[in-house]
XYZ file of C-alpha atoms in Angstrom:
620
model
C -47.943 -17.069 -30.736
C -44.252 -16.684 -30.196
C -43.478 -19.921 -32.033
C -45.073 -18.631 -35.241
C -42.186 -16.219 -35.534
C -39.632 -18.973 -35.359
C -38.832 -20.679 -38.668
C -39.372 -24.391 -38.710
C -41.618 -24.414 -35.616
C -45.348 -25.132 -35.764
C -47.915 -23.011 -33.936
C -48.729 -25.819 -31.589
C -46.409 -26.557 -28.699
C -47.138 -30.237 -29.303
C -45.422 -29.863 -32.702
C -42.073 -29.147 -31.127
C -39.423 -31.753 -31.620
C -37.889 -33.234 -28.469
C -34.545 -31.515 -29.092
C -36.261 -28.167 -29.579
C -38.173 -28.579 -26.327
C -34.950 -29.389 -24.520
C -33.134 -26.297 -25.883
C -36.063 -24.040 -25.012
C -36.371 -25.378 -21.454
C -32.618 -25.099 -20.968
C -32.727 -21.463 -22.051
C -35.711 -20.722 -19.827
C -34.167 -22.348 -16.748
C -30.909 -20.447 -17.303
C -32.798 -17.169 -17.534
C -34.733 -17.854 -14.323
C -31.552 -18.886 -12.493
C -29.775 -15.729 -13.630
C -32.610 -13.449 -12.507
C -33.093 -15.051 -9.099
C -29.359 -15.383 -8.558
C -28.809 -11.690 -9.241
C -31.575 -10.803 -6.797
C -30.873 -13.124 -3.885
C -27.267 -14.244 -4.080
C -25.441 -10.974 -4.593
C -23.898 -10.023 -1.225
C -25.273 -6.465 -1.227
C -28.164 -6.454 1.194
C -28.922 -2.835 0.330
C -30.279 -3.902 -3.060
C -32.818 -6.178 -1.403
C -33.802 -3.443 0.998
C -34.506 -1.099 -1.869
C -36.936 -3.625 -3.327
C -38.688 -4.926 -0.229
C -38.561 -1.987 2.182
C -40.600 1.157 1.811
C -38.777 4.444 1.432
C -40.181 5.704 4.708
C -39.073 2.737 6.760
C -36.337 3.698 9.172
C -32.927 2.089 8.837
C -30.511 1.057 11.603
C -28.155 3.811 12.687
C -24.607 3.154 11.557
C -21.518 5.208 10.938
C -22.435 5.365 7.300
C -23.272 8.941 6.455
C -20.987 11.928 6.442
C -22.882 13.584 9.265
C -22.924 10.375 11.311
C -19.182 9.911 11.037
C -18.446 13.489 11.915
C -20.838 13.350 14.862
C -19.157 10.202 16.155
C -15.743 11.769 15.628
C -16.796 14.818 17.659
C -18.112 12.717 20.512
C -15.201 10.283 20.276
C -12.644 13.000 20.744
C -14.455 14.294 23.829
C -15.515 10.958 25.255
C -13.375 7.905 24.393
C -16.038 5.631 25.861
C -18.446 6.788 23.178
C -16.267 5.243 20.458
C -16.936 1.774 21.806
C -20.629 2.272 21.174
C -20.337 2.862 17.440
C -22.199 0.113 15.612
C -21.042 -1.394 12.357
C -23.169 -1.586 9.262
C -24.314 -5.032 8.228
C -24.226 -6.662 4.858
C -21.947 -6.850 1.838
C -21.667 -5.264 -1.568
C -20.780 -6.480 -5.014
C -18.122 -4.325 -6.642
C -15.225 -6.462 -7.855
C -11.950 -6.120 -5.995
C -9.640 -3.741 -7.767
C -6.319 -4.213 -5.964
C -5.026 -7.722 -5.271
C -1.344 -7.152 -4.722
C 1.020 -4.856 -2.961
C 1.792 -2.969 -6.151
C -0.198 -2.770 -9.386
C 0.478 -5.740 -11.641
C 1.511 -5.607 -15.263
C -1.782 -7.210 -16.275
C -3.866 -4.638 -14.449
C -1.824 -1.790 -15.847
C -2.180 -3.153 -19.358
C -5.959 -3.240 -18.984
C -6.021 0.274 -17.583
C -3.884 1.575 -20.421
C -6.695 0.740 -22.865
C -8.748 3.620 -21.491
C -9.837 6.054 -24.198
C -7.248 8.832 -24.430
C -9.941 11.246 -25.610
C -11.852 10.644 -22.387
C -8.825 11.564 -20.306
C -8.258 14.691 -22.406
C -11.883 15.775 -21.915
C -11.582 15.078 -18.208
C -8.438 17.221 -18.072
C -10.206 20.083 -19.855
C -13.105 19.940 -17.409
C -10.714 19.825 -14.454
C -8.764 22.800 -15.778
C -11.887 24.888 -16.336
C -13.082 24.264 -12.796
C -9.726 24.454 -11.022
C -10.582 27.551 -8.995
C -13.949 26.124 -7.991
C -12.356 22.826 -6.946
C -9.697 24.502 -4.840
C -12.318 26.618 -3.093
C -14.474 23.560 -2.506
C -11.553 21.639 -1.044
C -10.805 24.447 1.392
C -14.436 24.341 2.581
C -14.287 20.590 3.067
C -10.948 20.928 4.831
C -12.367 23.486 7.223
C -15.508 21.434 7.828
C -13.523 18.248 8.328
C -11.155 19.869 10.771
C -14.110 20.929 12.864
C -15.911 17.599 12.509
C -12.919 15.433 13.265
C -11.877 17.712 16.114
C -8.442 18.054 14.538
C -6.420 19.342 17.454
C -4.276 22.151 16.102
C -2.463 22.194 19.424
C -0.175 19.374 18.269
C 3.156 20.858 19.222
C 5.488 20.387 16.271
C 8.416 22.028 18.050
C 8.003 19.703 21.010
C 7.851 16.746 18.623
C 11.186 17.781 17.108
C 12.740 17.970 20.567
C 11.624 14.383 21.210
C 13.764 13.156 18.317
C 17.129 11.797 19.382
C 18.919 13.209 16.327
C 18.231 15.829 13.623
C 16.155 14.188 10.838
C 18.562 15.207 8.072
C 21.728 14.638 10.050
C 24.608 17.050 10.444
C 25.298 17.453 6.721
C 22.239 15.849 5.138
C 23.858 12.440 5.511
C 26.787 13.375 3.267
C 29.217 10.421 3.197
C 32.907 11.117 3.755
C 33.999 8.497 1.207
C 34.363 10.185 -2.235
C 33.206 7.118 -4.187
C 30.065 6.715 -2.074
C 29.339 10.445 -2.418
C 29.711 10.200 -6.190
C 27.254 7.310 -6.272
C 24.787 9.190 -4.107
C 24.988 12.186 -6.447
C 24.251 9.864 -9.358
C 21.087 8.655 -7.630
C 20.084 12.277 -7.024
C 20.699 13.005 -10.697
C 18.443 10.086 -11.640
C 15.712 11.443 -9.391
C 15.916 14.940 -10.862
C 15.926 13.608 -14.407
C 12.873 11.456 -13.701
C 11.074 14.318 -11.944
C 11.775 16.794 -14.760
C 10.301 14.439 -17.327
C 7.272 13.702 -15.171
C 6.711 17.448 -14.842
C 7.106 17.977 -18.595
C 4.818 15.190 -19.761
C 2.433 14.273 -16.918
C 2.238 17.100 -14.383
C -0.738 16.591 -12.071
C -1.458 13.075 -13.323
C -0.857 10.013 -11.190
C 2.018 8.693 -13.245
C 3.784 8.933 -16.571
C 3.367 6.320 -19.293
C 6.937 5.678 -20.438
C 6.217 4.610 -24.026
C 3.559 7.126 -25.051
C 4.972 9.923 -22.874
C 1.497 10.782 -21.654
C 0.148 11.287 -18.179
C -1.985 8.530 -16.746
C -4.681 8.745 -14.078
C -5.794 5.110 -13.753
C -8.569 3.799 -11.531
C -6.599 2.860 -8.420
C -7.085 6.120 -6.524
C -10.774 6.841 -7.015
C -10.270 10.081 -8.907
C -7.454 11.448 -6.753
C -4.642 12.909 -8.816
C -0.992 13.776 -8.423
C 0.005 10.473 -6.810
C 3.580 10.860 -8.090
C 3.766 14.365 -6.619
C 2.545 13.349 -3.166
C 4.690 10.206 -3.267
C 7.863 12.205 -3.971
C 7.514 15.123 -1.514
C 9.751 13.575 1.135
C 12.290 12.331 -1.432
C 12.737 15.771 -2.990
C 13.088 17.332 0.455
C 15.580 14.749 1.722
C 17.707 15.044 -1.429
C 17.788 18.834 -1.145
C 15.985 19.384 -4.469
C 14.218 22.414 -3.024
C 12.972 24.023 -6.247
C 11.311 20.765 -7.185
C 9.986 20.296 -3.649
C 8.454 23.788 -3.648
C 6.733 23.107 -6.975
C 5.322 19.894 -5.532
C 4.211 21.631 -2.325
C 2.451 24.373 -4.287
C 0.595 21.805 -6.397
C -0.579 19.929 -3.290
C -1.770 23.174 -1.696
C -3.637 24.527 -4.726
C -4.562 21.523 -6.865
C -4.848 18.362 -4.743
C -8.626 17.985 -4.778
C -9.789 15.500 -2.170
C -13.438 15.765 -3.245
C -13.224 12.796 -5.592
C -16.097 10.383 -6.107
C -14.761 7.094 -7.328
C -13.658 3.675 -6.140
C -10.177 3.646 -4.655
C -7.898 1.038 -3.167
C -7.818 1.657 0.572
C -4.340 0.134 0.698
C -2.838 2.230 -2.106
C -4.383 5.510 -0.944
C -3.114 4.834 2.562
C 0.493 3.935 1.784
C 0.986 6.597 -0.917
C -1.238 9.594 -0.144
C -1.633 9.278 3.626
C 1.943 8.071 4.101
C 3.346 10.721 1.757
C 1.462 13.610 3.376
C 2.306 12.445 6.903
C 6.020 12.194 6.191
C 5.997 15.584 4.418
C 4.416 17.154 7.501
C 6.765 15.549 10.006
C 9.842 16.491 7.965
C 8.851 20.095 7.207
C 6.259 21.198 9.773
C 4.039 22.606 6.997
C 0.518 22.735 8.476
C -1.043 22.441 5.023
C 0.128 18.832 4.753
C -1.447 18.079 8.114
C -4.798 19.613 7.096
C -4.863 17.640 3.855
C -4.025 14.307 5.442
C -6.668 14.699 8.140
C -9.372 15.311 5.517
C -8.252 12.232 3.619
C -7.982 10.103 6.745
C -11.589 10.876 7.655
C -12.708 9.733 4.203
C -11.160 6.305 4.805
C -13.081 5.522 7.999
C -16.237 4.095 6.321
C -14.116 1.241 4.925
C -14.248 -0.283 8.411
C -18.068 -0.419 8.524
C -18.264 -4.196 8.236
C -19.708 -6.769 10.649
C -16.195 -7.672 11.829
C -14.432 -4.321 11.537
C -12.077 -5.790 8.923
C -12.029 -3.109 6.218
C -12.967 -3.682 2.613
C -10.239 -3.329 0.029
C -12.105 -0.752 -2.060
C -13.860 2.408 -0.907
C -15.714 5.180 -2.693
C -14.058 8.348 -1.442
C -17.114 10.463 -2.244
C -19.858 8.238 -0.834
C -20.650 7.770 2.825
C -23.216 5.066 2.139
C -22.768 1.334 2.475
C -23.015 0.584 -1.220
C -19.423 1.126 -2.305
C -17.423 -1.761 -0.923
C -15.994 -4.711 -2.795
C -17.529 -8.133 -2.490
C -15.536 -11.153 -1.444
C -12.508 -11.376 0.787
C -10.245 -8.796 2.333
C -6.529 -9.292 1.768
C -4.051 -9.716 4.614
C -1.442 -7.386 3.150
C -4.081 -4.687 2.644
C -5.994 -4.598 5.922
C -2.739 -5.400 7.742
C -0.905 -2.398 6.275
C -2.755 0.461 7.938
C -1.398 0.523 11.473
C 1.546 2.908 11.138
C -0.367 5.596 9.283
C -3.544 5.351 11.382
C -1.636 5.655 14.657
C -0.172 8.898 13.368
C -3.607 10.131 12.272
C -4.695 9.687 15.884
C -1.584 11.489 17.120
C -2.168 14.515 14.901
C -5.938 14.716 15.423
C -5.937 13.886 19.134
C -8.688 11.422 18.263
C -8.334 7.750 19.115
C -10.788 6.458 16.520
C -8.046 5.753 13.957
C -5.977 3.718 16.393
C -9.108 1.935 17.599
C -9.939 0.804 14.059
C -6.577 -0.853 13.480
C -6.434 -2.312 16.992
C -9.787 -4.008 16.340
C -8.165 -5.782 13.388
C -5.571 -7.217 15.757
C -8.215 -8.333 18.215
C -9.959 -10.389 15.550
C -6.711 -11.889 14.247
C -5.728 -12.933 17.758
C -9.088 -14.637 18.325
C -9.330 -16.765 15.195
C -7.453 -20.014 14.681
C -4.349 -19.872 12.509
C -3.255 -23.030 10.662
C 0.150 -24.018 12.045
C 0.456 -20.474 13.390
C 0.349 -19.044 9.852
C -1.822 -16.190 8.580
C -3.630 -17.067 5.317
C -3.935 -14.317 2.721
C -7.735 -14.028 2.491
C -10.222 -13.229 5.260
C -13.970 -12.655 5.060
C -14.886 -9.218 6.456
C -18.399 -10.572 7.119
C -17.740 -13.828 8.972
C -14.210 -13.124 10.188
C -13.034 -16.523 8.934
C -10.177 -17.416 6.615
C -11.376 -17.970 3.070
C -8.409 -19.905 1.689
C -5.386 -21.522 3.258
C -2.863 -19.830 0.986
C 0.087 -18.288 2.831
C 2.695 -16.098 1.205
C 5.406 -13.774 2.490
C 5.304 -12.186 -0.950
C 2.277 -10.662 -2.667
C -1.004 -10.692 -0.682
C 0.725 -11.237 2.662
C 4.019 -9.350 2.755
C 3.530 -5.979 4.442
C 1.273 -7.384 7.181
C 4.356 -8.982 8.783
C 6.471 -5.899 8.080
C 3.976 -3.674 9.918
C 3.970 -5.888 13.012
C 7.651 -5.359 13.779
C 7.534 -1.748 12.608
C 4.531 -1.029 14.848
C 6.577 -2.246 17.779
C 9.559 -0.109 16.805
C 7.413 2.964 16.065
C 5.791 2.711 19.512
C 9.226 3.265 21.070
C 9.171 -0.462 21.795
C 6.095 -0.307 24.022
C 3.605 -2.166 21.776
C 4.096 -5.596 23.307
C 1.148 -7.086 21.418
C 2.732 -6.263 18.061
C 6.037 -7.716 19.260
C 4.412 -10.971 20.358
C 2.450 -11.316 17.106
C 5.551 -10.673 15.002
C 7.890 -13.158 16.672
C 5.143 -15.825 16.821
C 4.497 -15.345 13.107
C 8.225 -15.464 12.340
C 8.547 -18.722 14.271
C 5.709 -20.243 12.213
C 7.276 -18.939 8.992
C 10.602 -20.514 9.847
C 8.966 -23.815 10.763
C 6.793 -24.055 7.641
C 8.037 -21.796 4.838
C 11.781 -21.202 5.127
C 13.617 -23.706 2.929
C 17.191 -24.438 1.904
C 17.918 -25.368 -1.715
C 20.372 -28.137 -2.671
C 22.749 -25.368 -3.672
C 22.556 -23.786 -0.220
C 20.218 -20.855 -0.941
C 17.694 -19.908 1.746
C 14.262 -18.916 0.451
C 10.647 -18.372 1.521
C 8.304 -20.851 -0.138
C 4.535 -20.394 -0.411
C 2.070 -22.634 1.431
C -1.168 -23.841 -0.138
C -3.237 -25.904 2.251
C -0.238 -27.790 3.556
C 1.537 -28.175 0.200
C 4.654 -26.104 -0.454
C 5.091 -24.199 -3.710
C 8.835 -23.702 -4.062
C 8.530 -20.206 -5.487
C 9.710 -16.883 -4.071
C 8.389 -13.607 -5.442
C 10.374 -10.409 -5.755
C 7.907 -8.912 -3.268
C 9.108 -11.410 -0.639
C 12.640 -10.009 -0.856
C 11.675 -7.293 1.622
C 11.892 -9.994 4.305
C 15.680 -9.769 4.591
C 15.303 -6.192 5.787
C 12.342 -7.088 8.001
C 14.218 -9.838 9.823
C 17.333 -7.718 10.401
C 15.493 -4.724 11.919
C 13.911 -7.097 14.441
C 17.083 -9.024 15.270
C 17.900 -7.034 18.417
C 14.468 -7.287 20.042
C 13.763 -11.015 19.973
C 15.156 -13.581 22.372
C 18.811 -12.634 23.051
C 20.027 -16.122 22.151
C 18.396 -15.781 18.713
C 19.963 -12.470 17.730
C 22.768 -13.992 15.660
C 20.369 -16.488 14.128
C 18.145 -13.633 12.902
C 21.128 -11.730 11.532
C 22.233 -14.851 9.652
C 18.727 -15.542 8.340
C 18.380 -11.951 7.093
C 21.758 -12.151 5.351
C 20.901 -15.491 3.714
C 17.551 -14.281 2.359
C 19.131 -11.082 1.024
C 21.887 -13.142 -0.623
C 19.274 -15.333 -2.331
C 17.498 -12.270 -3.708
C 20.808 -10.920 -4.969
C 21.378 -14.242 -6.715
C 18.016 -13.869 -8.506
C 19.486 -10.719 -10.076
C 22.936 -12.056 -10.869
C 21.573 -15.284 -12.427
C 19.220 -13.539 -14.855
C 20.307 -12.691 -18.400
C 19.727 -8.959 -17.880
C 21.053 -8.948 -14.308
C 17.696 -7.561 -13.207
C 15.579 -9.585 -10.814
C 12.490 -11.393 -12.158
C 9.004 -11.010 -10.719
C 9.292 -14.503 -9.223
C 11.950 -17.203 -9.143
C 11.750 -20.911 -8.446
C 13.569 -23.717 -6.704
C 12.218 -26.807 -8.450
C 13.080 -28.953 -11.428
C 16.774 -28.313 -10.890
C 16.359 -24.545 -11.040
C 17.548 -22.279 -8.249
C 16.725 -18.557 -7.955
C 15.741 -18.323 -11.626
C 12.502 -17.552 -13.432
C 11.543 -20.795 -15.150
C 8.131 -19.591 -16.333
C 7.501 -16.983 -18.990
C 4.894 -15.294 -16.796
C 7.596 -14.512 -14.199
C 10.161 -13.059 -16.594
C 9.624 -9.349 -16.235
C 10.900 -6.528 -14.076
C 8.742 -3.575 -13.013
C 11.091 -1.480 -10.870
C 10.163 -3.178 -7.619
C 12.167 -1.843 -4.635
C 12.270 -4.817 -2.226
C 15.808 -6.013 -2.985
C 17.256 -2.488 -2.693
C 15.224 -2.078 0.501
C 16.892 -5.089 2.086
C 20.329 -3.871 0.933
C 19.691 -0.555 2.713
C 18.651 -2.155 6.002
C 21.453 -4.708 5.889
C 23.984 -1.907 5.317
C 22.589 0.212 8.152
C 22.672 -2.654 10.680
C 25.823 -4.539 9.648
C 27.917 -2.025 7.633
C 29.061 -4.853 5.398
C 30.321 -2.999 2.273
C 28.976 -5.674 -0.083
C 25.455 -4.298 0.295
C 26.498 -0.928 -1.085
C 28.307 -2.714 -3.905
C 25.240 -4.796 -4.706
C 23.069 -1.682 -4.680
C 25.379 0.126 -7.065
C 25.599 -2.952 -9.276
C 21.794 -3.062 -9.523
C 21.523 0.636 -10.358
C 24.255 0.341 -13.017
C 22.510 -2.642 -14.575
C 19.267 -0.711 -14.696
C 20.939 2.243 -16.352
C 22.688 -0.039 -18.841
C 19.467 -1.608 -20.098
C 17.370 0.043 -22.758
C 14.127 -0.706 -20.917
C 15.282 1.081 -17.810
C 16.766 4.009 -19.720
C 13.278 4.495 -21.143
C 11.836 4.270 -17.655
C 14.302 6.829 -16.327
C 13.769 9.224 -19.209
C 10.031 8.767 -19.111
C 9.522 7.011 -15.803
C 6.626 4.963 -14.555
C 7.009 7.323 -11.668
C 4.953 5.560 -9.016
C 7.319 2.602 -9.040
C 10.540 4.490 -9.811
C 10.664 6.861 -6.837
C 10.670 4.122 -4.178
C 13.886 2.330 -5.242
C 15.539 5.738 -5.677
C 14.616 6.621 -2.077
C 16.250 3.438 -0.793
C 19.317 3.863 -3.028
C 19.860 7.413 -1.762
C 19.665 6.220 1.847
C 21.992 3.313 1.053
C 24.695 5.733 -0.083
C 24.129 8.215 2.773
C 25.482 8.236 6.296
C 23.330 6.653 8.979
C 22.371 10.027 10.483
C 20.087 10.787 7.528
C 16.715 9.628 8.894
C 18.326 7.520 11.662
C 16.501 4.299 12.453
C 16.385 5.230 16.156
C 13.905 7.976 15.258
C 12.209 6.892 12.041
C 10.311 3.903 10.689
C 9.597 3.576 6.964
C 6.155 2.584 5.794
C 5.853 0.005 3.031
C 6.159 2.787 0.420
C 9.416 4.015 2.025
C 7.806 7.107 3.581
C 9.550 7.941 6.884
C 7.271 8.172 9.952
C 8.652 9.151 13.360
C 8.830 6.977 16.445
C 6.035 7.984 18.841
C 7.574 8.811 22.219
C 4.450 9.396 24.265
C 6.265 9.999 27.535
C 8.197 12.832 25.902
C 5.272 14.295 23.941
C 2.975 14.294 26.965
C 5.608 15.451 29.442
């Protein structure tokens, strides 16, 4: 009967032309394939269970519900052996991965910017009308979480301060004696205040400020959490002595940072910005409120590790304790490898080893699986525990994993021998396979794709100059000068990528092929989004060598930024999440070494200072 409704087709199936039969069968087979594929090939086993299992059938016990996690946390704090008995949930889910690089890309931001402005306005109105209710709710959750996670309020902040070798802010807040350096530092402080004032005027409480439209932007990276720029800047405002601005930020965190969000968030971004920002604010100021907030948030991140291997998913729903939130596909090296510093401190503050156990399990797996030529590929299956692709990069997708190895060793007061061994083994493999010298004498880090080198170096990889220099003293003694030279050469190459560009600002990536050296030869690489890695390496190189050229290069970069219309716009109406990090490094570059001395502090990948853990002192 259906064919009677189709023009040109007889009622009898036998009257169909051969071509018509073929088109119909093709359509039918495609439909069947789509239906069965959606049912059986999606990696979320929960969907199948909903269809084939009765509602009354009991499910395996996992750390998947809020009550389960809190119960395990209670028992774990009292009985460390109990933590080893926690079982992981099985299966996968199908939400697409939201965060594929260390920082949000231009493409992703452009897509996010298309969000209906009316929707954000309505959301703001609803948030404003329920502000009191939200704050009250957050306090209840905070109280409940503190009890459930056995947050040990006996952490002795005064004793912690005595374990530091030097005052965090130095004798005079790191004030340099050289008048020119002091003038430059004051200029950086002025830039920070100007950026902060405009963020407060146009985007207060939002995650960042859109520089062109001068509107606040929430985005979808943080799962409904707000105020990312405020949390991210707490330590910067405090270090710079901008106390009025710091107090405004502190008040907003205390009264308006609602952790009861219910959306998909990047585990990586929430960790480095919110967890890192709150931890550093607590350690610098001793404000208990920051500690309470970060412990609530840390507990919400634990379900990300409920995978067959313990490798966390990249995306987590902060409001759901079920297994149906995670992203399908692979976990990214730079994401699951950039948790260690913050999670160790969560264990320190809570007196609960579950956070440290989670990140140590990641190491155990990485040490067991085979690594091609000693290299760590960028993608790993959280289900099978196997590498998914043999793509290796010291830039995006891989970068901060290596950074956190050496920093974990340093933050442990140089007692974490496993981190030390992993770092120097990885560095040896990187030097053997990725470090290259151009015909013009520039040292760079190429990318490795299944044994084939791609002679490209991303701006993100420019952090590696700083990484190599902070580890120079702790490798083999005979290699110390070699590491210092390698760090200097990489930092010089990254400086050349700035000086060889038309704007004197570094491109997103630069190449060493086709006769080009340290230049962006592709249109897709010719943009600058306030990345901090080059300034970061300048700061570390200055601190550990005191070669004045690094301060000159830093000032040159900041002057170039101020001289360009695009950056003036960014400073007046900053894309705050990316602006505050280079300003942090610039301020440290022009300060004396006793401001956050490296003997006492390690910076996370978002430049938030975290203290060295001296267990013998803290427990003595």
